[in-house]
Amino acid sequence: MRRVDAAKHVWPADLEYIYGQVNNLNTEHGFAEGSRPFFYQEVIDFGNDAVSKFEYNSFGRVTEFKHGEQMCYAFGGQYPLAALHTFDPNWNLLDSGDALVFIDNHDNQRGGNNAILTYKTPKNYRMGISFILAHTYGYPRVMSSFDFETHDQGPPQDSDKNILHVTTNEDGSCGNGWVCEHRWHSHAAMVRFRNVVRGTEITNWWDNGNHQIGFARGDRGFVAFVVNDNDLKQTIQTGLPAGTYCDVISGGKNGSSCTGKTITVNEDGTAYIEILISDDDGVIAIHVEEKL
């Protein structure tokens, strides 16, 4: 994978030519003959910029900042999750196959837009990450950062300005000033969810017209979310085979039992879904590999 920083400052035809000079991936490392490197390009375009993301998407993926901004508005409670059923055409998003999507990155997590969700608002942030990993749109990227209080603050360092090593806490989280969002349980669980449901479409969409939604990924997985609303207590069609499943957000499967929430899918594919506003997480996710 190759990230091209500040791509919008380079003429598109020049970048396309440069990429064309890069060798194919080495077949000695398991790549198929003719495989090309994966390029994604930073083009900050919220729809009113002089340089358009659509000038760069024909020869590499492009960072879709507008999508991330709208996800933060939704999971920050600023407009209904129900609106995510069909992305607003006015967002003017890249086609899914051209977009690299994210909730935050190293720029916008400290860029002054208070709507952007980060590790500092963990519950809403986990929901946003879970959504982009559960959804079919774009190629998702998960942030991994360090703790900061000021805009220009650098990584953790000692008195001699040596960057501190990452330490690991007993719960698997990082210490020594490092956040390591990619190690968070919910993020890792949803990456696995994404792998399990690969190749399926979004089906059985449900919403309450406001801040509660749920949807299936074919007959492989199901997720539900609630933001700034009443408790979610609803029987919903999951599309999954009947059985008992472990919610991967609150825990997971451990032998013949669940370490977190347990969800029972009925013979008709429906399940009673309960997410309380007081819960640590506003999302549940189940998939066929977490069936007891």
mmCIF file of C-alpha atoms in Angstrom:
data_model
loop_
_atom_site.group_PDB
_atom_site.id
_atom_site.type_symbol
_atom_site.label_atom_id
_atom_site.label_comp_id
_atom_site.label_asym_id
_atom_site.label_seq_id
_atom_site.Cartn_x
_atom_site.Cartn_y
_atom_site.Cartn_z
ATOM 1 C CA MET A 1 0.000 0.000 0.000
ATOM 2 C CA ARG A 2 1.304 3.428 -0.938
ATOM 3 C CA ARG A 3 -0.091 6.631 0.590
ATOM 4 C CA VAL A 4 0.554 9.725 -1.519
ATOM 5 C CA ASP A 5 0.522 12.762 0.749
ATOM 6 C CA ALA A 6 -0.832 16.084 -0.544
ATOM 7 C CA ALA A 7 -1.647 14.556 -3.937
ATOM 8 C CA LYS A 8 -3.888 17.504 -4.812
ATOM 9 C CA HIS A 9 -0.761 19.672 -5.092
ATOM 10 C CA VAL A 10 0.529 17.587 -8.005
ATOM 11 C CA TRP A 11 -0.974 17.664 -11.502
ATOM 12 C CA PRO A 12 -3.055 14.462 -11.948
ATOM 13 C CA ALA A 13 -1.390 13.454 -15.221
ATOM 14 C CA ASP A 14 2.023 13.688 -13.574
ATOM 15 C CA LEU A 15 0.996 11.355 -10.750
ATOM 16 C CA GLU A 16 -0.554 8.903 -13.181
ATOM 17 C CA TYR A 17 2.726 8.842 -15.121
ATOM 18 C CA ILE A 18 4.791 8.319 -11.941
ATOM 19 C CA TYR A 19 2.596 5.431 -10.810
ATOM 20 C CA GLY A 20 2.955 3.877 -14.244
ATOM 21 C CA GLN A 21 6.731 3.704 -13.793
ATOM 22 C CA VAL A 22 6.467 1.674 -10.594
ATOM 23 C CA ASN A 23 7.244 -2.040 -10.968
ATOM 24 C CA ASN A 24 4.620 -4.715 -10.570
ATOM 25 C CA LEU A 25 4.532 -6.532 -7.239
ATOM 26 C CA ASN A 26 7.108 -9.280 -6.823
ATOM 27 C CA THR A 27 5.730 -12.732 -7.668
ATOM 28 C CA GLU A 28 8.388 -14.254 -5.386
ATOM 29 C CA HIS A 29 6.389 -12.885 -2.446
ATOM 30 C CA GLY A 30 3.160 -14.589 -3.506
ATOM 31 C CA PHE A 31 1.662 -11.905 -5.731
ATOM 32 C CA ALA A 32 0.005 -12.927 -8.980
ATOM 33 C CA GLU A 33 1.691 -12.006 -12.238
ATOM 34 C CA GLY A 34 0.880 -8.417 -13.190
ATOM 35 C CA SER A 35 -0.280 -7.337 -9.701
ATOM 36 C CA ARG A 36 0.024 -3.602 -9.126
ATOM 37 C CA PRO A 37 0.784 -1.654 -5.928
ATOM 38 C CA PHE A 38 -2.207 -0.218 -4.058
ATOM 39 C CA PHE A 39 -2.064 3.587 -4.220
ATOM 40 C CA TYR A 40 -4.265 5.894 -2.228
ATOM 41 C CA GLN A 41 -4.004 9.628 -2.519
ATOM 42 C CA GLU A 42 -4.686 12.419 -0.066
ATOM 43 C CA VAL A 43 -7.040 14.855 -1.759
ATOM 44 C CA ILE A 44 -8.929 16.991 0.733
ATOM 45 C CA ASP A 45 -12.182 17.905 -0.979
ATOM 46 C CA PHE A 46 -15.417 18.587 0.885
ATOM 47 C CA GLY A 47 -17.266 19.505 -2.300
ATOM 48 C CA ASN A 48 -16.303 23.145 -2.687
ATOM 49 C CA ASP A 49 -12.541 22.918 -3.196
ATOM 50 C CA ALA A 50 -10.808 24.256 -6.283
ATOM 51 C CA VAL A 51 -9.080 20.896 -6.795
ATOM 52 C CA SER A 52 -11.542 17.999 -7.069
ATOM 53 C CA LYS A 53 -11.125 14.443 -5.819
ATOM 54 C CA PHE A 54 -12.706 13.354 -9.108
ATOM 55 C CA GLU A 55 -9.538 14.454 -10.928
ATOM 56 C CA TYR A 56 -7.536 11.688 -9.201
ATOM 57 C CA ASN A 57 -9.802 8.660 -8.840
ATOM 58 C CA SER A 58 -9.162 7.103 -12.266
ATOM 59 C CA PHE A 59 -5.675 5.864 -11.324
ATOM 60 C CA GLY A 60 -5.813 5.249 -7.568
ATOM 61 C CA ARG A 61 -8.086 5.391 -4.553
ATOM 62 C CA VAL A 62 -8.683 8.792 -2.981
ATOM 63 C CA THR A 63 -9.251 9.844 0.630
ATOM 64 C CA GLU A 64 -12.986 10.519 0.970
ATOM 65 C CA PHE A 65 -13.037 13.283 3.590
ATOM 66 C CA LYS A 66 -16.676 14.189 2.928
ATOM 67 C CA HIS A 67 -17.841 10.687 3.823
ATOM 68 C CA GLY A 68 -15.888 10.732 7.091
ATOM 69 C CA GLU A 69 -17.271 14.125 8.014
ATOM 70 C CA GLN A 70 -20.855 12.948 7.475
ATOM 71 C CA MET A 71 -20.241 9.785 9.507
ATOM 72 C CA CYS A 72 -19.030 11.951 12.383
ATOM 73 C CA TYR A 73 -22.140 14.123 12.160
ATOM 74 C CA ALA A 74 -24.328 11.002 12.276
ATOM 75 C CA PHE A 75 -22.565 9.149 15.073
ATOM 76 C CA GLY A 76 -22.083 12.367 16.979
ATOM 77 C CA GLY A 77 -25.882 12.661 17.069
ATOM 78 C CA GLN A 78 -26.145 15.738 14.858
ATOM 79 C CA TYR A 79 -28.534 14.098 12.411
ATOM 80 C CA PRO A 80 -30.424 10.802 12.257
ATOM 81 C CA LEU A 81 -28.637 7.514 11.652
ATOM 82 C CA ALA A 82 -31.654 6.606 9.529
ATOM 83 C CA ALA A 83 -30.249 8.971 6.872
ATOM 84 C CA LEU A 84 -27.406 6.512 6.297
ATOM 85 C CA HIS A 85 -29.738 4.056 4.565
ATOM 86 C CA THR A 86 -28.987 5.814 1.296
ATOM 87 C CA PHE A 87 -26.122 8.281 1.365
ATOM 88 C CA ASP A 88 -27.301 11.773 0.428
ATOM 89 C CA PRO A 89 -26.542 12.488 -3.279
ATOM 90 C CA ASN A 90 -25.636 16.025 -2.234
ATOM 91 C CA TRP A 91 -22.585 14.617 -0.467
ATOM 92 C CA ASN A 92 -21.177 13.998 -3.965
ATOM 93 C CA LEU A 93 -19.116 11.015 -2.851
ATOM 94 C CA LEU A 94 -16.626 9.044 -4.889
ATOM 95 C CA ASP A 95 -17.750 5.655 -6.148
ATOM 96 C CA SER A 96 -17.192 2.982 -3.527
ATOM 97 C CA GLY A 97 -14.365 1.380 -5.472
ATOM 98 C CA ASP A 98 -12.486 4.687 -5.602
ATOM 99 C CA ALA A 99 -12.828 5.750 -1.966
ATOM 100 C CA LEU A 100 -10.598 5.276 1.062
ATOM 101 C CA VAL A 101 -12.785 5.937 4.105
ATOM 102 C CA PHE A 102 -12.041 6.755 7.730
ATOM 103 C CA ILE A 103 -13.514 8.445 10.774
ATOM 104 C CA ASP A 104 -10.417 10.459 11.676
ATOM 105 C CA ASN A 105 -6.840 10.779 10.488
ATOM 106 C CA HIS A 106 -3.710 12.524 11.719
ATOM 107 C CA ASP A 107 -4.882 15.860 10.307
ATOM 108 C CA ASN A 108 -8.567 16.156 11.067
ATOM 109 C CA GLN A 109 -8.403 14.591 14.561
ATOM 110 C CA ARG A 110 -6.748 17.852 15.653
ATOM 111 C CA GLY A 111 -7.774 20.163 12.825
ATOM 112 C CA GLY A 112 -10.310 22.335 14.630
ATOM 113 C CA ASN A 113 -13.520 20.664 13.369
ATOM 114 C CA ASN A 114 -15.283 19.809 16.612
ATOM 115 C CA ALA A 115 -17.594 17.408 14.789
ATOM 116 C CA ILE A 116 -14.763 14.948 14.060
ATOM 117 C CA LEU A 117 -14.915 11.933 16.354
ATOM 118 C CA THR A 118 -11.667 10.704 17.904
ATOM 119 C CA TYR A 119 -10.468 8.492 20.736
ATOM 120 C CA LYS A 120 -11.411 11.364 23.052
ATOM 121 C CA THR A 121 -15.112 10.487 22.519
ATOM 122 C CA PRO A 122 -14.664 6.706 22.667
ATOM 123 C CA LYS A 123 -18.266 5.462 22.639
ATOM 124 C CA ASN A 124 -19.337 7.436 19.568
ATOM 125 C CA TYR A 125 -15.957 6.853 17.949
ATOM 126 C CA ARG A 126 -16.270 3.070 18.305
ATOM 127 C CA MET A 127 -19.703 3.245 16.689
ATOM 128 C CA GLY A 128 -18.399 5.220 13.731
ATOM 129 C CA ILE A 129 -15.514 2.819 13.164
ATOM 130 C CA SER A 130 -17.854 -0.167 13.528
ATOM 131 C CA PHE A 131 -20.184 1.291 10.902
ATOM 132 C CA ILE A 132 -17.542 1.861 8.226
ATOM 133 C CA LEU A 133 -16.166 -1.648 8.846
ATOM 134 C CA ALA A 134 -19.648 -3.188 8.651
ATOM 135 C CA HIS A 135 -20.749 -1.202 5.590
ATOM 136 C CA THR A 136 -19.917 -1.968 1.968
ATOM 137 C CA TYR A 137 -18.842 1.549 0.998
ATOM 138 C CA GLY A 138 -15.171 2.237 0.386
ATOM 139 C CA TYR A 139 -11.916 0.754 1.642
ATOM 140 C CA PRO A 140 -11.727 1.481 5.381
ATOM 141 C CA ARG A 141 -8.705 2.687 7.307
ATOM 142 C CA VAL A 142 -8.447 2.567 11.119
ATOM 143 C CA MET A 143 -6.465 5.285 12.873
ATOM 144 C CA SER A 144 -3.671 4.503 15.344
ATOM 145 C CA SER A 145 -2.366 7.496 17.239
ATOM 146 C CA PHE A 146 -0.891 8.902 20.438
ATOM 147 C CA ASP A 147 -2.484 11.006 23.145
ATOM 148 C CA PHE A 148 -2.356 14.769 22.616
ATOM 149 C CA GLU A 149 -3.709 17.906 24.233
ATOM 150 C CA THR A 150 -2.508 20.625 21.870
ATOM 151 C CA HIS A 151 -2.635 20.957 18.078
ATOM 152 C CA ASP A 152 1.112 20.714 17.447
ATOM 153 C CA GLN A 153 1.988 18.205 20.170
ATOM 154 C CA GLY A 154 4.324 15.463 18.995
ATOM 155 C CA PRO A 155 4.539 11.803 20.037
ATOM 156 C CA PRO A 156 5.412 10.731 23.601
ATOM 157 C CA GLN A 157 9.061 11.452 24.373
ATOM 158 C CA ASP A 158 11.488 11.602 27.252
ATOM 159 C CA SER A 159 13.413 14.636 28.503
ATOM 160 C CA ASP A 160 16.023 14.114 25.775
ATOM 161 C CA LYS A 161 13.316 14.126 23.066
ATOM 162 C CA ASN A 162 13.637 10.383 22.415
ATOM 163 C CA ILE A 163 10.305 8.893 21.344
ATOM 164 C CA LEU A 164 8.987 6.523 24.002
ATOM 165 C CA HIS A 165 8.416 2.854 23.291
ATOM 166 C CA VAL A 166 4.882 1.534 23.138
ATOM 167 C CA THR A 167 4.024 -0.441 26.257
ATOM 168 C CA THR A 168 1.143 -2.908 26.549
ATOM 169 C CA ASN A 169 -1.268 -2.919 29.477
ATOM 170 C CA GLU A 170 -2.843 -6.059 30.923
ATOM 171 C CA ASP A 171 -6.044 -5.472 28.936
ATOM 172 C CA GLY A 172 -4.095 -5.295 25.666
ATOM 173 C CA SER A 173 -4.338 -1.502 25.367
ATOM 174 C CA CYS A 174 -1.275 0.671 24.896
ATOM 175 C CA GLY A 175 0.482 2.777 27.509
ATOM 176 C CA ASN A 176 3.317 5.288 27.693
ATOM 177 C CA GLY A 177 1.185 7.929 25.966
ATOM 178 C CA TRP A 178 0.176 5.781 22.989
ATOM 179 C CA VAL A 179 -3.515 5.245 22.134
ATOM 180 C CA CYS A 180 -3.214 2.441 19.525
ATOM 181 C CA GLU A 181 -6.852 2.537 18.422
ATOM 182 C CA HIS A 182 -6.207 -0.392 16.098
ATOM 183 C CA ARG A 183 -5.761 -2.617 19.169
ATOM 184 C CA TRP A 184 -9.126 -1.732 20.702
ATOM 185 C CA HIS A 185 -11.256 -4.842 21.073
ATOM 186 C CA SER A 186 -14.215 -3.480 19.107
ATOM 187 C CA HIS A 187 -12.028 -2.402 16.195
ATOM 188 C CA ALA A 188 -10.277 -5.753 15.929
ATOM 189 C CA ALA A 189 -13.613 -7.556 16.258
ATOM 190 C CA MET A 190 -15.143 -5.521 13.444
ATOM 191 C CA VAL A 191 -12.187 -6.148 11.151
ATOM 192 C CA ARG A 192 -12.914 -9.848 11.630
ATOM 193 C CA PHE A 193 -16.626 -9.171 11.054
ATOM 194 C CA ARG A 194 -15.728 -7.490 7.759
ATOM 195 C CA ASN A 195 -13.675 -10.496 6.695
ATOM 196 C CA VAL A 196 -16.480 -12.919 7.593
ATOM 197 C CA VAL A 197 -19.147 -11.015 5.610
ATOM 198 C CA ARG A 198 -16.948 -10.258 2.596
ATOM 199 C CA GLY A 199 -18.806 -10.580 -0.718
ATOM 200 C CA THR A 200 -22.275 -9.954 0.734
ATOM 201 C CA GLU A 201 -24.590 -6.992 0.267
ATOM 202 C CA ILE A 202 -26.483 -4.900 2.809
ATOM 203 C CA THR A 203 -29.894 -6.443 3.438
ATOM 204 C CA ASN A 204 -32.738 -6.215 5.969
ATOM 205 C CA TRP A 205 -32.183 -2.546 6.738
ATOM 206 C CA TRP A 206 -34.205 -1.392 9.739
ATOM 207 C CA ASP A 207 -34.486 2.015 11.405
ATOM 208 C CA ASN A 208 -36.845 3.881 13.673
ATOM 209 C CA GLY A 209 -36.702 6.986 11.509
ATOM 210 C CA ASN A 210 -34.252 8.580 13.887
ATOM 211 C CA HIS A 211 -31.124 7.463 15.761
ATOM 212 C CA GLN A 212 -31.614 3.673 15.755
ATOM 213 C CA ILE A 213 -30.597 1.440 12.851
ATOM 214 C CA GLY A 214 -29.766 -2.163 12.068
ATOM 215 C CA PHE A 215 -28.753 -4.037 8.947
ATOM 216 C CA ALA A 216 -27.544 -7.433 7.817
ATOM 217 C CA ARG A 217 -24.722 -8.436 5.530
ATOM 218 C CA GLY A 218 -26.506 -11.177 3.620
ATOM 219 C CA ASP A 219 -26.803 -14.281 5.795
ATOM 220 C CA ARG A 220 -23.343 -13.792 7.348
ATOM 221 C CA GLY A 221 -23.608 -10.929 9.834
ATOM 222 C CA PHE A 222 -25.805 -8.315 11.488
ATOM 223 C CA VAL A 223 -25.169 -5.001 13.278
ATOM 224 C CA ALA A 224 -27.332 -2.488 15.150
ATOM 225 C CA PHE A 225 -26.621 1.008 16.477
ATOM 226 C CA VAL A 226 -28.267 3.602 18.697
ATOM 227 C CA VAL A 227 -27.122 7.204 19.246
ATOM 228 C CA ASN A 228 -28.702 9.811 21.533
ATOM 229 C CA ASP A 229 -32.121 8.165 21.531
ATOM 230 C CA ASN A 230 -34.255 5.973 23.717
ATOM 231 C CA ASP A 231 -33.104 2.456 24.561
ATOM 232 C CA LEU A 232 -33.263 0.115 21.592
ATOM 233 C CA LYS A 233 -35.556 -2.809 22.432
ATOM 234 C CA GLN A 234 -36.780 -4.242 19.161
ATOM 235 C CA THR A 235 -37.275 -7.526 17.326
ATOM 236 C CA ILE A 236 -35.465 -7.156 13.995
ATOM 237 C CA GLN A 237 -34.880 -9.368 10.973
ATOM 238 C CA THR A 238 -31.186 -10.329 11.035
ATOM 239 C CA GLY A 239 -31.097 -12.594 7.984
ATOM 240 C CA LEU A 240 -28.978 -15.080 9.945
ATOM 241 C CA PRO A 241 -29.564 -18.806 10.508
ATOM 242 C CA ALA A 242 -31.347 -19.676 13.739
ATOM 243 C CA GLY A 243 -29.141 -20.117 16.774
ATOM 244 C CA THR A 244 -27.365 -18.402 19.629
ATOM 245 C CA TYR A 245 -24.710 -15.811 18.788
ATOM 246 C CA CYS A 246 -22.118 -13.885 20.772
ATOM 247 C CA ASP A 247 -21.966 -10.121 20.351
ATOM 248 C CA VAL A 248 -18.392 -9.377 19.272
ATOM 249 C CA ILE A 249 -18.449 -5.790 20.580
ATOM 250 C CA SER A 250 -19.126 -6.571 24.238
ATOM 251 C CA GLY A 251 -17.114 -9.811 24.200
ATOM 252 C CA GLY A 252 -17.072 -12.874 22.014
ATOM 253 C CA LYS A 253 -17.251 -16.649 21.923
ATOM 254 C CA ASN A 254 -15.320 -18.585 24.557
ATOM 255 C CA GLY A 255 -15.887 -22.294 24.094
ATOM 256 C CA SER A 256 -19.605 -22.920 24.502
ATOM 257 C CA SER A 257 -20.486 -19.541 26.026
ATOM 258 C CA CYS A 258 -20.243 -15.805 25.392
ATOM 259 C CA THR A 259 -18.089 -13.392 27.363
ATOM 260 C CA GLY A 260 -20.425 -10.506 26.501
ATOM 261 C CA LYS A 261 -23.993 -10.202 25.284
ATOM 262 C CA THR A 262 -25.819 -13.222 23.881
ATOM 263 C CA ILE A 263 -28.321 -12.825 21.044
ATOM 264 C CA THR A 264 -30.774 -15.526 19.989
ATOM 265 C CA VAL A 265 -31.892 -15.678 16.362
ATOM 266 C CA ASN A 266 -35.258 -17.334 15.834
ATOM 267 C CA GLU A 267 -36.212 -19.806 13.086
ATOM 268 C CA ASP A 268 -37.572 -16.946 10.968
ATOM 269 C CA GLY A 269 -34.300 -15.010 11.234
ATOM 270 C CA THR A 270 -35.579 -12.412 13.687
ATOM 271 C CA ALA A 271 -33.877 -11.585 16.972
ATOM 272 C CA TYR A 272 -34.671 -9.407 19.943
ATOM 273 C CA ILE A 273 -32.039 -6.659 19.984
ATOM 274 C CA GLU A 274 -31.452 -4.607 23.096
ATOM 275 C CA ILE A 275 -28.988 -1.712 23.357
ATOM 276 C CA LEU A 276 -29.418 0.557 26.343
ATOM 277 C CA ILE A 277 -28.312 4.172 26.342
ATOM 278 C CA SER A 278 -26.440 3.369 29.560
ATOM 279 C CA ASP A 279 -24.429 0.566 27.867
ATOM 280 C CA ASP A 280 -20.716 1.105 27.342
ATOM 281 C CA ASP A 281 -21.239 0.585 23.606
ATOM 282 C CA GLY A 282 -24.008 1.807 21.319
ATOM 283 C CA VAL A 283 -23.505 -1.053 18.865
ATOM 284 C CA ILE A 284 -23.904 -4.830 18.748
ATOM 285 C CA ALA A 285 -22.490 -7.080 16.015
ATOM 286 C CA ILE A 286 -22.932 -10.795 15.391
ATOM 287 C CA HIS A 287 -21.756 -13.079 12.625
ATOM 288 C CA VAL A 288 -21.840 -16.736 11.718
ATOM 289 C CA GLU A 289 -18.403 -17.523 13.135
ATOM 290 C CA GLU A 290 -19.570 -16.367 16.576
ATOM 291 C CA LYS A 291 -22.497 -18.792 16.674
ATOM 292 C CA LEU A 292 -22.456 -21.176 19.631
#
